[in-house]
PDB file of C-alpha atoms in Angstrom:
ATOM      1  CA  UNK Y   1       0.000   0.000   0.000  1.00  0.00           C
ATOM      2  CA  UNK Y   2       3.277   2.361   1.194  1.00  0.00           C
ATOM      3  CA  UNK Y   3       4.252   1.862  -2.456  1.00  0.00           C
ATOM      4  CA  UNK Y   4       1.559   2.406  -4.200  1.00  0.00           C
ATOM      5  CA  UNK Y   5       0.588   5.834  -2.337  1.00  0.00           C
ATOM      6  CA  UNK Y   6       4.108   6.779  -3.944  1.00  0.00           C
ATOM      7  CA  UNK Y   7       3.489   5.468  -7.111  1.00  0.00           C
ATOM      8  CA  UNK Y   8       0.353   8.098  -7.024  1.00  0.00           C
ATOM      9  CA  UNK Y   9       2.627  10.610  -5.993  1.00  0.00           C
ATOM     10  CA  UNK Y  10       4.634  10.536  -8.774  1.00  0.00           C
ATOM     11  CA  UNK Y  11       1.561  10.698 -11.019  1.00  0.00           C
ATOM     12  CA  UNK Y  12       0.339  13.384  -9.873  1.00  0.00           C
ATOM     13  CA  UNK Y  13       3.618  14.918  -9.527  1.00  0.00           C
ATOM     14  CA  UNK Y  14       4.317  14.587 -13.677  1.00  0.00           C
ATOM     15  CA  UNK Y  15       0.749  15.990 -13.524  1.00  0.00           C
ATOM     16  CA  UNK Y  16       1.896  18.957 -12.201  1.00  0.00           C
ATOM     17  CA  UNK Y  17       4.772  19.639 -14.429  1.00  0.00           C
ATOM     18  CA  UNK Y  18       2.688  19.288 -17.535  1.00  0.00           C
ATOM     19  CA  UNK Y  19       0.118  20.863 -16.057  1.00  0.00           C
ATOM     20  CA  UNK Y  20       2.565  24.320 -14.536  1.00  0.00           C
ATOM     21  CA  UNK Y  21       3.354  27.319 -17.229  1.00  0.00           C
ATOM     22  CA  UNK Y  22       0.132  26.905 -19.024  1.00  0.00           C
ATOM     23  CA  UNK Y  23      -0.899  30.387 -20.361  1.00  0.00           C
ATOM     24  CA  UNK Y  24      -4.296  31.498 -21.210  1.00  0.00           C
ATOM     25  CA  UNK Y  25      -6.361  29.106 -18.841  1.00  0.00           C
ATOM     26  CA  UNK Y  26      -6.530  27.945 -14.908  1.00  0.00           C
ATOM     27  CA  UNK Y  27      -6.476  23.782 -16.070  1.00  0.00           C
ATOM     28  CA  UNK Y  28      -5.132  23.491 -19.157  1.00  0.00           C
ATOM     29  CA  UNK Y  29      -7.153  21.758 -22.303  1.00  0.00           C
ATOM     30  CA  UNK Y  30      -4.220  19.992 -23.575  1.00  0.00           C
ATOM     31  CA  UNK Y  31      -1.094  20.069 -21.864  1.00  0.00           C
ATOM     32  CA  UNK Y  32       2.133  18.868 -23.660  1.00  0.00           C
ATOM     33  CA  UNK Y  33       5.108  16.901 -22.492  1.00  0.00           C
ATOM     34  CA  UNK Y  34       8.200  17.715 -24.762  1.00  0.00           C
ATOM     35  CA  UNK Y  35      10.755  15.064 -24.586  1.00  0.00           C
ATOM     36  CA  UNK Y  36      11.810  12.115 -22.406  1.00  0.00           C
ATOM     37  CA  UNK Y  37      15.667  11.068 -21.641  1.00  0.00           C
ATOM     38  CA  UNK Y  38      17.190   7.833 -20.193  1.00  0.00           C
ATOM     39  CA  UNK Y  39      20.568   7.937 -19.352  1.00  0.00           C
ATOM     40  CA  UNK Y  40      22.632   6.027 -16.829  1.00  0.00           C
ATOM     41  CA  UNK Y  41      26.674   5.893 -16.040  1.00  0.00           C
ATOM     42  CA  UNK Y  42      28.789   6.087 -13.604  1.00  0.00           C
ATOM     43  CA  UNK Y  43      29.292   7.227 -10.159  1.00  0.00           C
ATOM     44  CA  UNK Y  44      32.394   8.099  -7.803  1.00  0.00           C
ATOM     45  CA  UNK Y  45      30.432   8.024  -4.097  1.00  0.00           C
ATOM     46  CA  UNK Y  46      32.030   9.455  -0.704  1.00  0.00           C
ATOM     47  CA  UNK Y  47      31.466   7.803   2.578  1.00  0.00           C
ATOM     48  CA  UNK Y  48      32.419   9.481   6.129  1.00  0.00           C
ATOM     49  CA  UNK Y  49      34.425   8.089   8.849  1.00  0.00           C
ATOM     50  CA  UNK Y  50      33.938   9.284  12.531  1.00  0.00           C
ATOM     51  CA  UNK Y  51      35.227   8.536  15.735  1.00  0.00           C
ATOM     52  CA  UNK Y  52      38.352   7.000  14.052  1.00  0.00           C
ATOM     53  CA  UNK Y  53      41.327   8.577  12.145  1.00  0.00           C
ATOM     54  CA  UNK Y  54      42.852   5.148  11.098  1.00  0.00           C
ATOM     55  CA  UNK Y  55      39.620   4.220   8.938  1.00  0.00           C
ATOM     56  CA  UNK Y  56      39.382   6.404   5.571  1.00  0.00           C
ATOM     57  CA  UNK Y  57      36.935   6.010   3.270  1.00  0.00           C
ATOM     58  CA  UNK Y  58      37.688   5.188   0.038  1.00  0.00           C
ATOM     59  CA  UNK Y  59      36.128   7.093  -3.462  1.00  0.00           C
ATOM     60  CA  UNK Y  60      34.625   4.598  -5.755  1.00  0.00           C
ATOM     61  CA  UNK Y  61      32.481   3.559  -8.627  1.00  0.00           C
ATOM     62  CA  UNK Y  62      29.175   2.618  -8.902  1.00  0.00           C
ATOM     63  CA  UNK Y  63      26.529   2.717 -11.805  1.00  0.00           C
ATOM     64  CA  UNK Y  64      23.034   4.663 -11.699  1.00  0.00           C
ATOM     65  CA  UNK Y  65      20.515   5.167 -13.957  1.00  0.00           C
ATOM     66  CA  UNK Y  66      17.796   7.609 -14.523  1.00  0.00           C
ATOM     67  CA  UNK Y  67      14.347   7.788 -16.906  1.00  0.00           C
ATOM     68  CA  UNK Y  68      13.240  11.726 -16.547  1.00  0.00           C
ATOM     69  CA  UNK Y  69       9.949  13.260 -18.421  1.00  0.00           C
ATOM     70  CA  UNK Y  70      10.587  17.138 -19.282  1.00  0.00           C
ATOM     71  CA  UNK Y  71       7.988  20.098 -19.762  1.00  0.00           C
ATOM     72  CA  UNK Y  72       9.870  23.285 -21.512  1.00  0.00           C
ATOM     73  CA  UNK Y  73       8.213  26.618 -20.396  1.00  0.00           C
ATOM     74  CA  UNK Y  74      10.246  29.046 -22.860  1.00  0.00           C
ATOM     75  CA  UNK Y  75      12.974  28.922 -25.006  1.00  0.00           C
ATOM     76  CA  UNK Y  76      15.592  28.158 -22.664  1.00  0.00           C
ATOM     77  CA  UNK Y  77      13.431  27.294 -19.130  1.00  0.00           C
ATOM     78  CA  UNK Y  78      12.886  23.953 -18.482  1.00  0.00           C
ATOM     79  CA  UNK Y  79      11.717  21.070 -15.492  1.00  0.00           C
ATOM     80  CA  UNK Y  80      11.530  17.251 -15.202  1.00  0.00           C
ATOM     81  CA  UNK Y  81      10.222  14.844 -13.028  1.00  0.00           C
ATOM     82  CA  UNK Y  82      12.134  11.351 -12.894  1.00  0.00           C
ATOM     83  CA  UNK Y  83      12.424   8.426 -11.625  1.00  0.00           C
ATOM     84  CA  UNK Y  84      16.475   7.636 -10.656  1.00  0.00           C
ATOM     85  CA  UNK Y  85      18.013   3.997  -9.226  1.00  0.00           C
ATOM     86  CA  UNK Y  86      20.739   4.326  -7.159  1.00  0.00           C
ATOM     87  CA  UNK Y  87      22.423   1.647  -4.908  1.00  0.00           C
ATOM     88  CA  UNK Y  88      25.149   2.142  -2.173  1.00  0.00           C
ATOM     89  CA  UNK Y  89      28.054   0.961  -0.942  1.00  0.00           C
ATOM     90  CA  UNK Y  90      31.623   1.590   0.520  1.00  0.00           C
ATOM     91  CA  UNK Y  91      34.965   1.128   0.809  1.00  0.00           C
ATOM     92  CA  UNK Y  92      37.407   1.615   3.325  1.00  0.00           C
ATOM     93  CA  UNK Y  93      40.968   1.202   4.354  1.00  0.00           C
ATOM     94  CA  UNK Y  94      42.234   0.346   7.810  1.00  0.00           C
ATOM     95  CA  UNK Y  95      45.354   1.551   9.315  1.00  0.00           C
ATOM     96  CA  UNK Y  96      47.064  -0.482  11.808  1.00  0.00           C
ATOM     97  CA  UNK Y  97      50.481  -0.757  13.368  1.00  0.00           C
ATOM     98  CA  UNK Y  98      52.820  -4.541  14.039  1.00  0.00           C
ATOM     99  CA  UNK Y  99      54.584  -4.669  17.050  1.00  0.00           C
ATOM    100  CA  UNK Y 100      57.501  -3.214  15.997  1.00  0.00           C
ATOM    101  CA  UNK Y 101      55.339   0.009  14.988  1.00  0.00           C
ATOM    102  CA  UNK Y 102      55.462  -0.095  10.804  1.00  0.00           C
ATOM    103  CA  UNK Y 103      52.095   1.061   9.236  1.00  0.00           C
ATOM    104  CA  UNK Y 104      50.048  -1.726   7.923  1.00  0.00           C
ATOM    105  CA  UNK Y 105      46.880  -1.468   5.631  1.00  0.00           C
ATOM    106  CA  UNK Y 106      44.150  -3.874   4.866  1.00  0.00           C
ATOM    107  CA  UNK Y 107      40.379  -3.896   4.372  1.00  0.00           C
ATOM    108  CA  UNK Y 108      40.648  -1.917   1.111  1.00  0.00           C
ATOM    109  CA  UNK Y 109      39.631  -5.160  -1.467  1.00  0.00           C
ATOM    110  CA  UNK Y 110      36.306  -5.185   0.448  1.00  0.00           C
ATOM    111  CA  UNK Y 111      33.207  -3.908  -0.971  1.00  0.00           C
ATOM    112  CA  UNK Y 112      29.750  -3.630   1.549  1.00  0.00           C
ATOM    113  CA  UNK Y 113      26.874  -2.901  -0.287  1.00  0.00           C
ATOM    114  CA  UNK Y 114      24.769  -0.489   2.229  1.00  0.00           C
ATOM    115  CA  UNK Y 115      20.948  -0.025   0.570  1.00  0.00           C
ATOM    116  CA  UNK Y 116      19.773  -0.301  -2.305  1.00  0.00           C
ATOM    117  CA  UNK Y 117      16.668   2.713  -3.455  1.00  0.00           C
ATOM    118  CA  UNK Y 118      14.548   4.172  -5.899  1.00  0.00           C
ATOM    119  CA  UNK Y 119      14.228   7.851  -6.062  1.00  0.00           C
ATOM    120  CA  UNK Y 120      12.048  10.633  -8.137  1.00  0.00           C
ATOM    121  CA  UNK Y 121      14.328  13.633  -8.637  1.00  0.00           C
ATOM    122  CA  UNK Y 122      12.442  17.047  -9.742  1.00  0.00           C
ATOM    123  CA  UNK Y 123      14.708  19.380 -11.323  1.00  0.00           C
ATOM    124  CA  UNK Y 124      14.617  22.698 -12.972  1.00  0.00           C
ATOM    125  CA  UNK Y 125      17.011  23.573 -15.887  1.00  0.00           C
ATOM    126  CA  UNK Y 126      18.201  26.587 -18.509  1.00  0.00           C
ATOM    127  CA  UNK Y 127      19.067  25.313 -22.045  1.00  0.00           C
ATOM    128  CA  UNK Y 128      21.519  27.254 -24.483  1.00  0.00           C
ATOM    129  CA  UNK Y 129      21.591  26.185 -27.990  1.00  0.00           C
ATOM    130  CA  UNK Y 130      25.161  26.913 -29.872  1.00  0.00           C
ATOM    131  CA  UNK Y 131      24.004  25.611 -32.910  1.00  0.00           C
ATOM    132  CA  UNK Y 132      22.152  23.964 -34.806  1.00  0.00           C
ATOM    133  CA  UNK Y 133      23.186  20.399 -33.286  1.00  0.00           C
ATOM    134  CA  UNK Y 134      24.795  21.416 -29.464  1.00  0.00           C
ATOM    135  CA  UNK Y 135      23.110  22.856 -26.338  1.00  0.00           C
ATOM    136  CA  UNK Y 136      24.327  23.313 -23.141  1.00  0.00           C
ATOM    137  CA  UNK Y 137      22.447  22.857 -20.148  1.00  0.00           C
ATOM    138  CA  UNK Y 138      22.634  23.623 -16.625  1.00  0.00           C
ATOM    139  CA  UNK Y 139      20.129  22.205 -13.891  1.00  0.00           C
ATOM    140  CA  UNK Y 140      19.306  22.005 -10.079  1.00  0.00           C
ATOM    141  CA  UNK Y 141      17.102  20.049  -8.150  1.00  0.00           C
ATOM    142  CA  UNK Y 142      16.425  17.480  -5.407  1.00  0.00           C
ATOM    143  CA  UNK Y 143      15.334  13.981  -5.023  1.00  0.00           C
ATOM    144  CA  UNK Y 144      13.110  12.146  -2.984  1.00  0.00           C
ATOM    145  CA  UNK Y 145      12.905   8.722  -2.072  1.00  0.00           C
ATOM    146  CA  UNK Y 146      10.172   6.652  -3.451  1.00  0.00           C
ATOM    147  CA  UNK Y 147      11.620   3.306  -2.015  1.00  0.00           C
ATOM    148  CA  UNK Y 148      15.061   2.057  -0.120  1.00  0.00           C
ATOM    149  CA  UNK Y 149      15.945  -1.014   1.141  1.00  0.00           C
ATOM    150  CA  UNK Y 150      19.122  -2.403   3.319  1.00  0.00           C
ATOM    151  CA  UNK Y 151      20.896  -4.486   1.658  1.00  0.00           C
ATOM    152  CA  UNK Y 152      22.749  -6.322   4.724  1.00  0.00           C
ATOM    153  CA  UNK Y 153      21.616  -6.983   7.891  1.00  0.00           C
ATOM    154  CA  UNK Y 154      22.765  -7.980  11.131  1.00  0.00           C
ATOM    155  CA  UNK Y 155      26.326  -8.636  11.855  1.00  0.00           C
ATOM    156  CA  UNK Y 156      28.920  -9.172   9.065  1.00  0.00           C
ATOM    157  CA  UNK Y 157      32.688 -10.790   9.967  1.00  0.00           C
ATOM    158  CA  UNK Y 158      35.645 -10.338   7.587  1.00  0.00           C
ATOM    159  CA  UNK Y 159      39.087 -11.813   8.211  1.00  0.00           C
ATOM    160  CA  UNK Y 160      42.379 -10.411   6.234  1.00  0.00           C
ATOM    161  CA  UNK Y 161      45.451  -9.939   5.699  1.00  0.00           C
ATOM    162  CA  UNK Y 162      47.199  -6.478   7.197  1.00  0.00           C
ATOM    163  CA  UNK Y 163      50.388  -5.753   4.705  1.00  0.00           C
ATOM    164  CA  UNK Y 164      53.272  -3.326   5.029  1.00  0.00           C
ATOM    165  CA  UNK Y 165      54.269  -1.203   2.216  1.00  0.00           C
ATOM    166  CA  UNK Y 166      56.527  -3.211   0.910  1.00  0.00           C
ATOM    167  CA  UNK Y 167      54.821  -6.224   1.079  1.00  0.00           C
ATOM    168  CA  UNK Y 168      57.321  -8.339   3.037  1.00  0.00           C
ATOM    169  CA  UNK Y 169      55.734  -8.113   6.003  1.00  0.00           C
ATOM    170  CA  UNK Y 170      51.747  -9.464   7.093  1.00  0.00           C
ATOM    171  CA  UNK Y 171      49.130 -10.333   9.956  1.00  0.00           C
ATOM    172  CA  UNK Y 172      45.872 -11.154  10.310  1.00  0.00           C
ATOM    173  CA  UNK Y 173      42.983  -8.363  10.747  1.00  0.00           C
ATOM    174  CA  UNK Y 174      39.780  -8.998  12.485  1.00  0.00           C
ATOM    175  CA  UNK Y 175      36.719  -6.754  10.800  1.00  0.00           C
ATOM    176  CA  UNK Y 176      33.372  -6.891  11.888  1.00  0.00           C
ATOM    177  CA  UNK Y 177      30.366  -4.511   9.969  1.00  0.00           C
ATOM    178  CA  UNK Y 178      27.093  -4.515  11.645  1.00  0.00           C
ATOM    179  CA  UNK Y 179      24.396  -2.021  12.790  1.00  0.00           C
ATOM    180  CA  UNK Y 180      23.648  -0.753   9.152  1.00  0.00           C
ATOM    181  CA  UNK Y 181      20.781   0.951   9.242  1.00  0.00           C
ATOM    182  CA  UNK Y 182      18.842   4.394   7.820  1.00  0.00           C
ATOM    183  CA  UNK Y 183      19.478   7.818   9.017  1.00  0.00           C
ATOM    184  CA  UNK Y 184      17.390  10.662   9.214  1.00  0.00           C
ATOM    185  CA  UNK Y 185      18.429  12.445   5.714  1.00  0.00           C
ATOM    186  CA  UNK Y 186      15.816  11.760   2.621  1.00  0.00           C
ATOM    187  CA  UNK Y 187      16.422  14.518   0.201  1.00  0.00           C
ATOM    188  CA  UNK Y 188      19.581  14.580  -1.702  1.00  0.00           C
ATOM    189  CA  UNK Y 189      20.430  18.129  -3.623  1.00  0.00           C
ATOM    190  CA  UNK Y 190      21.416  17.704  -7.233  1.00  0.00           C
ATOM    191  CA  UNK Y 191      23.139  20.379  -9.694  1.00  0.00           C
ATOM    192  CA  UNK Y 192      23.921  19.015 -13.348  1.00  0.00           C
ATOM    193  CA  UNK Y 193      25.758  20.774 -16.187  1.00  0.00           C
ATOM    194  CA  UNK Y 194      25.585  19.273 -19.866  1.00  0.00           C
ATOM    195  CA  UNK Y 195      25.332  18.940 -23.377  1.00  0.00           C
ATOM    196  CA  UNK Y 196      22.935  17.471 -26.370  1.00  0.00           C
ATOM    197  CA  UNK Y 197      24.282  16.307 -29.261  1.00  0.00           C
ATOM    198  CA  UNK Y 198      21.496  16.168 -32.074  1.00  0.00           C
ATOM    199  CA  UNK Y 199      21.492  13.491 -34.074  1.00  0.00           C
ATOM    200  CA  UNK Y 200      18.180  13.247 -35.975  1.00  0.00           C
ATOM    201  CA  UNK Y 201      14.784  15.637 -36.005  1.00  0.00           C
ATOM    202  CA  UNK Y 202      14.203  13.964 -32.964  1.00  0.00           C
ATOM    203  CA  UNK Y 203      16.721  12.230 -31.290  1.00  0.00           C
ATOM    204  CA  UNK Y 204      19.185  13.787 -29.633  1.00  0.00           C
ATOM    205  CA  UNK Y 205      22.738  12.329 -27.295  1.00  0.00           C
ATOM    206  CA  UNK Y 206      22.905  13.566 -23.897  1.00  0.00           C
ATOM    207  CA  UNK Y 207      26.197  13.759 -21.666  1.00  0.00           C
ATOM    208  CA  UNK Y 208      26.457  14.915 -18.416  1.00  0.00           C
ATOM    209  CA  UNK Y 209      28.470  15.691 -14.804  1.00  0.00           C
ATOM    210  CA  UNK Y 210      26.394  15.744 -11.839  1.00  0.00           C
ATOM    211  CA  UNK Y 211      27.077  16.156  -8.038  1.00  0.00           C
ATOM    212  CA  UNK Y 212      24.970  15.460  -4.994  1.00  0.00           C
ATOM    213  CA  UNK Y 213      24.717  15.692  -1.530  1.00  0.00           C
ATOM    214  CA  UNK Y 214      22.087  15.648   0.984  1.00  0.00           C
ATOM    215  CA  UNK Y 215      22.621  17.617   4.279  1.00  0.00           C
ATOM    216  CA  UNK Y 216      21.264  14.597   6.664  1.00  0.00           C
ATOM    217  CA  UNK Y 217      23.304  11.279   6.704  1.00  0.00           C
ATOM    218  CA  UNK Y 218      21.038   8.682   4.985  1.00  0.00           C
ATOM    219  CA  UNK Y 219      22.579   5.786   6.066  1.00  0.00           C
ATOM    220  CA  UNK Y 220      25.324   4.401   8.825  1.00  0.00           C
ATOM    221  CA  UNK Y 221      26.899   1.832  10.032  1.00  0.00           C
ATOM    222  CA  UNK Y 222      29.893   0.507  12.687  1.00  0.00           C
ATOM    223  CA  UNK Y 223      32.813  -1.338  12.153  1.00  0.00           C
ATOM    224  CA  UNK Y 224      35.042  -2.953  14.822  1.00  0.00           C
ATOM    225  CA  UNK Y 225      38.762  -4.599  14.442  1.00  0.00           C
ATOM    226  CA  UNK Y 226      41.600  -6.046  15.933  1.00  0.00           C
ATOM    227  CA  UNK Y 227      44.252  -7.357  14.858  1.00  0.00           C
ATOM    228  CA  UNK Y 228      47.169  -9.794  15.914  1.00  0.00           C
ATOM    229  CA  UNK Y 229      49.384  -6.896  17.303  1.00  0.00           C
ATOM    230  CA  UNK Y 230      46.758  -5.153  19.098  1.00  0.00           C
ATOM    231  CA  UNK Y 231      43.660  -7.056  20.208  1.00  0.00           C
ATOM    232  CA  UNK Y 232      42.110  -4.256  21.852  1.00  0.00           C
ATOM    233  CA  UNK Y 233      39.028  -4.008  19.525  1.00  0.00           C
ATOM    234  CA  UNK Y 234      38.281  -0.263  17.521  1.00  0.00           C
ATOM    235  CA  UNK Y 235      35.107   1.079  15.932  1.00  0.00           C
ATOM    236  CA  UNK Y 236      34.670   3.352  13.918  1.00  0.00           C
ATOM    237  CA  UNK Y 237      30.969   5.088  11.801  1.00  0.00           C
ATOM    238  CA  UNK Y 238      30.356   4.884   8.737  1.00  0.00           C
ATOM    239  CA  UNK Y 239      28.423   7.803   7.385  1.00  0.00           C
ATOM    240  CA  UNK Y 240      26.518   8.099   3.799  1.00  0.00           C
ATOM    241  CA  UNK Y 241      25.476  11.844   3.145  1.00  0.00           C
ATOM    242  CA  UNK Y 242      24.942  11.286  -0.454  1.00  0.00           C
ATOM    243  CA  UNK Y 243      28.089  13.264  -1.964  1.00  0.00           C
ATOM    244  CA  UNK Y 244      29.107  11.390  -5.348  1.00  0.00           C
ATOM    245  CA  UNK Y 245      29.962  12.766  -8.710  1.00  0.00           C
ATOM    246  CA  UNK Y 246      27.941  11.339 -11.526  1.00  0.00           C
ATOM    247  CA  UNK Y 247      28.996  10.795 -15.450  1.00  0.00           C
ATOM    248  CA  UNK Y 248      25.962  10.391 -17.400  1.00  0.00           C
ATOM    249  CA  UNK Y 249      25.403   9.032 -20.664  1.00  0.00           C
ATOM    250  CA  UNK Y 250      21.819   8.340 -22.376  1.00  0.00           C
ATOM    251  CA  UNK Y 251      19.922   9.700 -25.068  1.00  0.00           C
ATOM    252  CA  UNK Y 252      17.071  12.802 -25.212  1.00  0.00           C
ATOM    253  CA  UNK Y 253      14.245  12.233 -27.368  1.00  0.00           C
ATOM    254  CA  UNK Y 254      11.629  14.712 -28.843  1.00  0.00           C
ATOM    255  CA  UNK Y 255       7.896  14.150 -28.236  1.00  0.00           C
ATOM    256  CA  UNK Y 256       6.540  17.192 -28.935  1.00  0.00           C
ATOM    257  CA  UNK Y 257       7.959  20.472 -30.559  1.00  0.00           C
ATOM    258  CA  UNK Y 258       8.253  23.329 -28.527  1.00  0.00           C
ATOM    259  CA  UNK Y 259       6.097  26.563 -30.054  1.00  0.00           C
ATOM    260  CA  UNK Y 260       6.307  29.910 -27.914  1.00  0.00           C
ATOM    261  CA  UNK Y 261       2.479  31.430 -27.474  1.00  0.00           C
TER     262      UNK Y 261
END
């Protein structure tokens, strides 16, 4: 049912964009969508580390993709409602020290998936055509989630090798993950800048950059360790705020030509 009332949001929420910049009358007679895009690529995300200065998180990649309906209001103003899939993860590095107090690292080859989600982003845009085949783009925005889900549960153990810098020199690491769970944060801010690429009357390339953030964590989680040197176990959190960069790739295409009234 929790579903569902969302799915209804997000009708009426398209609603509303089609609906919005109408001239002449109150409820329009025939409101007009203008194009569609699908894109997906890419994305470097950011975890944070707190209470511990020996845990760092690591940048990595992970794909999204997005399917986004767009109402243009003049020549160059624009919004779109869409609906974006993003999952989560991290990766982190530990620092630890042997007995004879040389730096070791391990932990880093380990992936943990965090939550998985669906989101509707609503965004609002300015166009620029250089020609008669590119336009720029700029956009801002936010999105909302529609659905999220953990992906692990519970208590996770990990056991690893701790290696000098050299590599001459290893013990054994004790990791466990557990207490993964949502946060308060459930907008994440979006700004986008871009380009089309036209390739037919209608069809048109689309590449992108995009970074986002949200001000709340959405999602934590602890981590404790030991290792054979020092068995006195650490934690650290594990913080997701949302900050990644995104590379998008897709394609734009034309449903119905804008005319200015």
């Amino acid at each position: 049912m929790m579903i569902l009332k969302k799915v209804k949001l997000l009708v009426a929420l398209c609603i509303s964009v089609t609906a919005f910049g109408q001239s002449d009358t109150l409820i329009p007679s025939s409101p007009k969508l203008h194009y569609f895009r699908v894109n997906m690529g890419p994305k470097l995300e950011q975890y944070v580390v707190n209470g511990n200065s020996n845990v760092t998180s690591i940048p990595h990649l992970d794909v999204g993709a997005g399917l986004y309906i767009g109402r243009r209001f003049t020549e160059n103003i624009y919004a779109e409602v869409g609906l974006i899939k993003n999952d989560y993860s991290a990766r982190l590095e530990i620092t630890s020290q042997n007995m004879a107090g040389e730096e070791l690292k391990s932990f880093s080859s380990q992936l943990y998936p965090t939550f998985s989600s669906v989101q509707v982003g609503l965004l609002g845009g300015y166009r620029l055509p250089l020609s008669e085949k590119w336009t720029i783009y700029g956009q801002g925005g936010f999105h909302l989630f529609l659905n999220k889900k953990l992906t692990r549960t519970g208590s996770q153990f990990f056991k690893e090798p701790a290696r000098n810098e050299s590599g001459s020199y290893e013990e054994d690491i004790e990791v466990i993950a557990f207490s993964n769970d949502f946060e308060p944060g459930n907008i994440i801010f979006r700004g986008d800048v871009g380009v089309y690429r036209q390739i037919s009357k209608s069809l048109s390339l689309d590449f992108s950059v995009s970074g986002r953030f949200s001000n709340l964590p959405l999602n934590e989680f602890k981590i404790e360790y030991s290792s054979f040197s020092n068995s006195t176990k650490q934690q650290a959190v594990v913080a997701n705020k949302g900050v990644a960069l995104n590379l998008i790739f897709g394609i734009k295409y034309q449903i119905n030509k804008y005319k200015s009234s």
